CSV table of C-alpha atoms in Angstrom, one decimal:
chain,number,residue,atom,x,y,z
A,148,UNK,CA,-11.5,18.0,11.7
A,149,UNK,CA,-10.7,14.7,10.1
A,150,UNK,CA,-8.3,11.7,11.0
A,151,UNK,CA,-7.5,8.6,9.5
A,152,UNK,CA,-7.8,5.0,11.6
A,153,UNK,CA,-8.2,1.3,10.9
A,154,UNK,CA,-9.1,-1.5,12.9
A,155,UNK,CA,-8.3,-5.1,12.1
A,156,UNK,CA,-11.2,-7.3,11.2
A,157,UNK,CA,-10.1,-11.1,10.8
A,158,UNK,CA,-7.5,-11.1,8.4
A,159,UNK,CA,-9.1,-7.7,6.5
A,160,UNK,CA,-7.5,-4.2,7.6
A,161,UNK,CA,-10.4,-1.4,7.4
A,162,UNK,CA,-9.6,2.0,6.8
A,163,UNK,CA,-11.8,4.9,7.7
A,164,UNK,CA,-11.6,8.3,7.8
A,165,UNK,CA,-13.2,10.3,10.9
A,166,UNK,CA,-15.1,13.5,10.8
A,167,UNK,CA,-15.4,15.2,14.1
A,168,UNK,CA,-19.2,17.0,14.3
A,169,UNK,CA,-21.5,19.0,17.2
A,170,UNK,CA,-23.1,15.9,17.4
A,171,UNK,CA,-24.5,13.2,20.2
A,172,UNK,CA,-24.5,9.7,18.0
A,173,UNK,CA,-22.0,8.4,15.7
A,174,UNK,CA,-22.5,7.5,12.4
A,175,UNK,CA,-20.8,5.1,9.7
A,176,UNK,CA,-21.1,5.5,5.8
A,177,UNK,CA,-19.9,3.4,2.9
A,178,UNK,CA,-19.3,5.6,0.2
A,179,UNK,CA,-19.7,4.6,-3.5
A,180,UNK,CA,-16.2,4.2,-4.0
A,181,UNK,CA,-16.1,2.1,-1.2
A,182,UNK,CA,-14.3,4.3,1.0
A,183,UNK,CA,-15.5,4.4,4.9
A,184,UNK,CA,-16.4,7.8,6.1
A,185,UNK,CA,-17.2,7.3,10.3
A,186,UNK,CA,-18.9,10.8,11.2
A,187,UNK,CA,-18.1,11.1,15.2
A,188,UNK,CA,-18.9,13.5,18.1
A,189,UNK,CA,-16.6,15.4,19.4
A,190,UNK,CA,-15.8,14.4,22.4
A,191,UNK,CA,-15.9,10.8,21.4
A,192,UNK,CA,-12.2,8.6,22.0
A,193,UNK,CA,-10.4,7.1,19.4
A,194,UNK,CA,-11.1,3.8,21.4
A,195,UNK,CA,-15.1,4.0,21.6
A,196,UNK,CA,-14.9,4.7,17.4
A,197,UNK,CA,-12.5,1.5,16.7
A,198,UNK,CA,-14.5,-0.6,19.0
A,199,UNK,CA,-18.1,0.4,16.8
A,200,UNK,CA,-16.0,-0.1,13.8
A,201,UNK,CA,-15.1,-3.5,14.8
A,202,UNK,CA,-18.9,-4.2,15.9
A,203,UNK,CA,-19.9,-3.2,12.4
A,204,UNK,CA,-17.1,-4.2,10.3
A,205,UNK,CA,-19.3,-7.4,8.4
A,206,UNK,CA,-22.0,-4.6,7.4
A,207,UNK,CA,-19.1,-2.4,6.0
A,208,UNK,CA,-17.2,-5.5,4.1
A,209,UNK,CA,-20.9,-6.1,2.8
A,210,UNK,CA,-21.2,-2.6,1.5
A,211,UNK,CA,-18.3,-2.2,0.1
A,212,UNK,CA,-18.6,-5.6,-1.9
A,213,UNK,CA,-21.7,-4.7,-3.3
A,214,UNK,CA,-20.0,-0.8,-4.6
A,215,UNK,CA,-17.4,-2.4,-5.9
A,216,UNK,CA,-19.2,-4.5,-8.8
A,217,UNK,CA,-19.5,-0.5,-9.9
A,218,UNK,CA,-15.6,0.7,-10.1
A,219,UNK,CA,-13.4,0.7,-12.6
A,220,UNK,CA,-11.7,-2.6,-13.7
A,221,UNK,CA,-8.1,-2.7,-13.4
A,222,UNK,CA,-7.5,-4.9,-17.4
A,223,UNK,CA,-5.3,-7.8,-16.9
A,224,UNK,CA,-2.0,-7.5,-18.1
A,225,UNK,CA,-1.0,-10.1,-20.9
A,226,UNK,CA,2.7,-10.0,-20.8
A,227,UNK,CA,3.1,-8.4,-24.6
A,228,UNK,CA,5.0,-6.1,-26.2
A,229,UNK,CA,3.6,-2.6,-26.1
A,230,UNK,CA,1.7,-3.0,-22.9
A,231,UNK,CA,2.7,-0.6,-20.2
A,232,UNK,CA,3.4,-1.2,-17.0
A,233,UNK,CA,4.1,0.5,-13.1
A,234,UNK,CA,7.7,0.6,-11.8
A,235,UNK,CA,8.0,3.3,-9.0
A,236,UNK,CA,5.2,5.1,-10.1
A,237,UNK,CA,5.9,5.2,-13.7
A,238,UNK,CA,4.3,4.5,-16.7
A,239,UNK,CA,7.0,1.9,-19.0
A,240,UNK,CA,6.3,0.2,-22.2
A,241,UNK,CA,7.2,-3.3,-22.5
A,242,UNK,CA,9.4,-4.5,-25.2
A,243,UNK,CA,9.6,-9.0,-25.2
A,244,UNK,CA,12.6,-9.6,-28.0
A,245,UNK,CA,14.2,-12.8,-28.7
A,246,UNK,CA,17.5,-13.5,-27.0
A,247,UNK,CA,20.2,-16.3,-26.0
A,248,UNK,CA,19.8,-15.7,-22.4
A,249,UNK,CA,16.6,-14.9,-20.0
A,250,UNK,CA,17.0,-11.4,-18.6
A,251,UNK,CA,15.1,-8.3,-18.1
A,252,UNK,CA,15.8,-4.3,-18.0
A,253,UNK,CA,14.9,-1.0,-17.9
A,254,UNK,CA,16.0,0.6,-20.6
A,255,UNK,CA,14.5,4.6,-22.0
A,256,UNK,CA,10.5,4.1,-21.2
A,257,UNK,CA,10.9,0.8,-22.2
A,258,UNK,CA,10.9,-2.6,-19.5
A,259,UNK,CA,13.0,-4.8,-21.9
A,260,UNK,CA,12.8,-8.5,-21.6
A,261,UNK,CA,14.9,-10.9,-23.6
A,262,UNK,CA,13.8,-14.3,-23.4
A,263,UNK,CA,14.9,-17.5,-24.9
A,264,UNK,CA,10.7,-17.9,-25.2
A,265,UNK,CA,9.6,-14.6,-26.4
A,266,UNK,CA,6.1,-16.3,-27.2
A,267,UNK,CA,5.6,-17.4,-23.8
A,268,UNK,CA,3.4,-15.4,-21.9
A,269,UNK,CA,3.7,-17.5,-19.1
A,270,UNK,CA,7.0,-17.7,-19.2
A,271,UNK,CA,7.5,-13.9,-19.8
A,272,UNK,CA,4.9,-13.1,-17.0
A,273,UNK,CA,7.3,-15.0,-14.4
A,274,UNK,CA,10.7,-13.1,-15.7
A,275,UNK,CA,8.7,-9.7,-15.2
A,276,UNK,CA,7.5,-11.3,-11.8
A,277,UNK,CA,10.9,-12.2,-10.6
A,278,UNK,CA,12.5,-8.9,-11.6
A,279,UNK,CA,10.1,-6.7,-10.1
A,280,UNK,CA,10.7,-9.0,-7.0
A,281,UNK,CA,14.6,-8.8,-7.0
A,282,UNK,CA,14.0,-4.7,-7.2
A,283,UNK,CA,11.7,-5.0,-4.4
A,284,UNK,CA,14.9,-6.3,-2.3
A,285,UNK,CA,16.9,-3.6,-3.7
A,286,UNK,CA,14.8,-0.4,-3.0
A,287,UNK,CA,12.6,-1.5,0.3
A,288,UNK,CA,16.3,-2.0,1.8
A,289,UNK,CA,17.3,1.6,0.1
A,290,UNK,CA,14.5,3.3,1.0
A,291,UNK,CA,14.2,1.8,4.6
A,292,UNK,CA,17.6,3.0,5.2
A,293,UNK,CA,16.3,6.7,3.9
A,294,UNK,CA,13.2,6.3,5.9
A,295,UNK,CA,14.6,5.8,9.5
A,296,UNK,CA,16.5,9.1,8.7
A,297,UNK,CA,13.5,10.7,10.0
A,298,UNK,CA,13.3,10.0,13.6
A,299,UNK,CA,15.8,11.2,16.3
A,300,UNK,CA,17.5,8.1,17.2
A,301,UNK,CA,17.1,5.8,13.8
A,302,UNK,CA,18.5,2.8,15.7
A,303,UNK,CA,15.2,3.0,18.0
A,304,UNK,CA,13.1,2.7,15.0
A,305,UNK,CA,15.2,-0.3,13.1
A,306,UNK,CA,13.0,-3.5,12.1
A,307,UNK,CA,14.2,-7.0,13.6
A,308,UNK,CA,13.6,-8.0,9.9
A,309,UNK,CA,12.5,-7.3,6.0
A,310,UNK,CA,9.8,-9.9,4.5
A,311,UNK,CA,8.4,-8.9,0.9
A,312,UNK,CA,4.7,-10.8,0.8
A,313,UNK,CA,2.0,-10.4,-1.9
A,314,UNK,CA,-0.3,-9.4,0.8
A,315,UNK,CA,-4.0,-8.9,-0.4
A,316,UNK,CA,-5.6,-6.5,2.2
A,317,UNK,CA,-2.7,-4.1,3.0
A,318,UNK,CA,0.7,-2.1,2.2
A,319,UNK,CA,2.9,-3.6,4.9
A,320,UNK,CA,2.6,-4.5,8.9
A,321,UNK,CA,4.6,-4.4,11.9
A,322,UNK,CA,5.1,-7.8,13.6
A,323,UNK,CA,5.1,-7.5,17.8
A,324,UNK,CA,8.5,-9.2,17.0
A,325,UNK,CA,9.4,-6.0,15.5
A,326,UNK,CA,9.7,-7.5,11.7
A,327,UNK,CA,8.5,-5.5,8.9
A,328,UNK,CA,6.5,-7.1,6.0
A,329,UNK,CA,6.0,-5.4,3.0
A,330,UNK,CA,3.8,-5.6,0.1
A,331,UNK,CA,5.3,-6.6,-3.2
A,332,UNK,CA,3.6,-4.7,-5.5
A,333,UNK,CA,4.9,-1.8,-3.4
A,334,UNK,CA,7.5,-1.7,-6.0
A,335,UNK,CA,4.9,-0.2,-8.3
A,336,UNK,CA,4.0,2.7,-6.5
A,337,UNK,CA,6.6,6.0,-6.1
A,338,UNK,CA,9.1,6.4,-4.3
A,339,UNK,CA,7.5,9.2,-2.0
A,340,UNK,CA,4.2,6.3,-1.6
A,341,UNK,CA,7.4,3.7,-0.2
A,342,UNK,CA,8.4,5.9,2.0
A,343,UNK,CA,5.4,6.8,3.7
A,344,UNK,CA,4.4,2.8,3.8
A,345,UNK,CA,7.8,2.2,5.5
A,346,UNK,CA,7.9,5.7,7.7
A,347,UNK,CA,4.1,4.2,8.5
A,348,UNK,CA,5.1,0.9,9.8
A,349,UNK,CA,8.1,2.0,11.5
A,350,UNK,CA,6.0,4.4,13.7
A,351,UNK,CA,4.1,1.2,15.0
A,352,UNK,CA,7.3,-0.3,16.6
A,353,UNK,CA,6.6,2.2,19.4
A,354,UNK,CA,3.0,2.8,19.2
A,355,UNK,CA,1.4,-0.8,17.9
A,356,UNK,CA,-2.4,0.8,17.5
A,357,UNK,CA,-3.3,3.6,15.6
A,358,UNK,CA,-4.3,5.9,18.3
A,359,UNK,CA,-3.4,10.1,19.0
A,360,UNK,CA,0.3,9.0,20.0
A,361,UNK,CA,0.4,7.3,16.8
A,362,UNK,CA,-0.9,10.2,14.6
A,363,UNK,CA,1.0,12.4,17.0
A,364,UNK,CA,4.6,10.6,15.5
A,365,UNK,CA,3.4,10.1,11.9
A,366,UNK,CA,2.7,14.0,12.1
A,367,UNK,CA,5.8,14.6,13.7
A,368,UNK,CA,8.5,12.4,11.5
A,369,UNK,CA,6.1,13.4,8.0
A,370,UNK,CA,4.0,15.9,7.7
A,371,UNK,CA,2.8,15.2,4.3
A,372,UNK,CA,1.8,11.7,4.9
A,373,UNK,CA,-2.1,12.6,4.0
A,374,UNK,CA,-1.1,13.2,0.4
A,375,UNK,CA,1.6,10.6,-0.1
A,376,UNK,CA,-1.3,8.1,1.0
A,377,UNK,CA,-3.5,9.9,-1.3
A,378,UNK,CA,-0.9,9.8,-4.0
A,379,UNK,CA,-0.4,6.1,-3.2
A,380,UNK,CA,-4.3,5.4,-3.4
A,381,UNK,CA,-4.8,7.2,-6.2
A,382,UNK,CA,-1.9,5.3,-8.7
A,383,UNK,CA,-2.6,2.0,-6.9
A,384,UNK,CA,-6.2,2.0,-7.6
């Protein structure tokens, strides 16, 4: 029997997984790809395991800093032609021509920029930037709409307000204010990993901690949620 939970640790967001065992103590493990496995009697409450989290998160953020000098480097992109790059979970080539005007678009596999300074990196990195941002806008709002869809009485769920962030720790929040925050480079994951982000955050509007009621409407409004976060973890990485 496994669960997923997280506890909030200054301004970091840990994520564990829980295994439920015939046990009497409870145990936490950094795995080498950094991943935080908590194994957990039975009988022990969701509350009890967040609250040893928390006590131990500074061991955990120690672990995990020292397995990550082993995983894979993500390369840095350099803003040339036939580079790819991630828009909703696909793979597109990037094509930088010279043009009269500064504009970018997706055209057949390829993201084509035309740029009055096609030799620019700089300048082509912030025309990529500001596109991917202005389709952030577009398809948060989109899939938002798609997302509340899923509970009974959508206007229940319905965020005060949308704020796109590059946020460094997580995918998105839920303000007490009821304002949803969004990560940016969301807009490189799929559409399925968006939705389960938003459908995430919108189930926190009545249930603000990530306890059994939580889980209990997650399961309920998504059933696949496990392997859309997989799915999301795996092409985000």
């Amino acid at each position: 029997m496994t669960s997923v939970h997280s506890v909030t640790y200054g301004i970091r967001l840990l994520e564990f997984t829980v295994r439920r065992r015939e046990r009497k103590t409870l145990e936490i493990a950094v795995e080498p790809d950094a991943s935080v496995v908590v194994t957990a009697p039975i009988g022990a409450t969701v509350e009890a395991i967040e609250a040893k989290v928390h006590k131990r998160a500074a061991w955990i953020l120690k672990q995990q800093r020292y397995f990550s000098q082993f995983l894979p480097r993500t390369l840095e992109k350099r803003f040339v032609s036939g580079e790819t790059h991630l828009y909703l979970g696909r793979q597109y080539r990037l094509r930088v021509s010279s043009g009269l005007k500064d504009q970018v678009s997706l055209k057949r596999g390829f993201i084509e920029v035309s740029s009055t300074r096609p030799n620019n990196r700089d300048f082509t990195k912030g025309l990529i930037d500001a596109w991917y941002l202005h389709r952030a806008h577009v398809k948060y709002r989109e899939r938002l709409e798609a997302s509340l869809e899923r509970f009974a009485v959508p206007e229940n769920f319905r965020p005060t307000g949308l704020i796109i962030r590059q946020l460094e720790m997580r995918w998105g929040s839920m303000s007490p204010a009821k304002r949803l925050m969004l990560n940016k480079r969301l807009i490189h994951a799929p559409v399925d990993a968006i939705d389960y982000v938003i459908t995430h955050e919108l189930c926190h509007i009545p249930e603000p901690n990530h306890g059994a009621a939580f889980y209990a409407l997650l399961d309920r409004v998504m059933p696949d949620w496990s392997k859309r976060k997989d799915r999301l973890e795996e092409i985000m990485a």
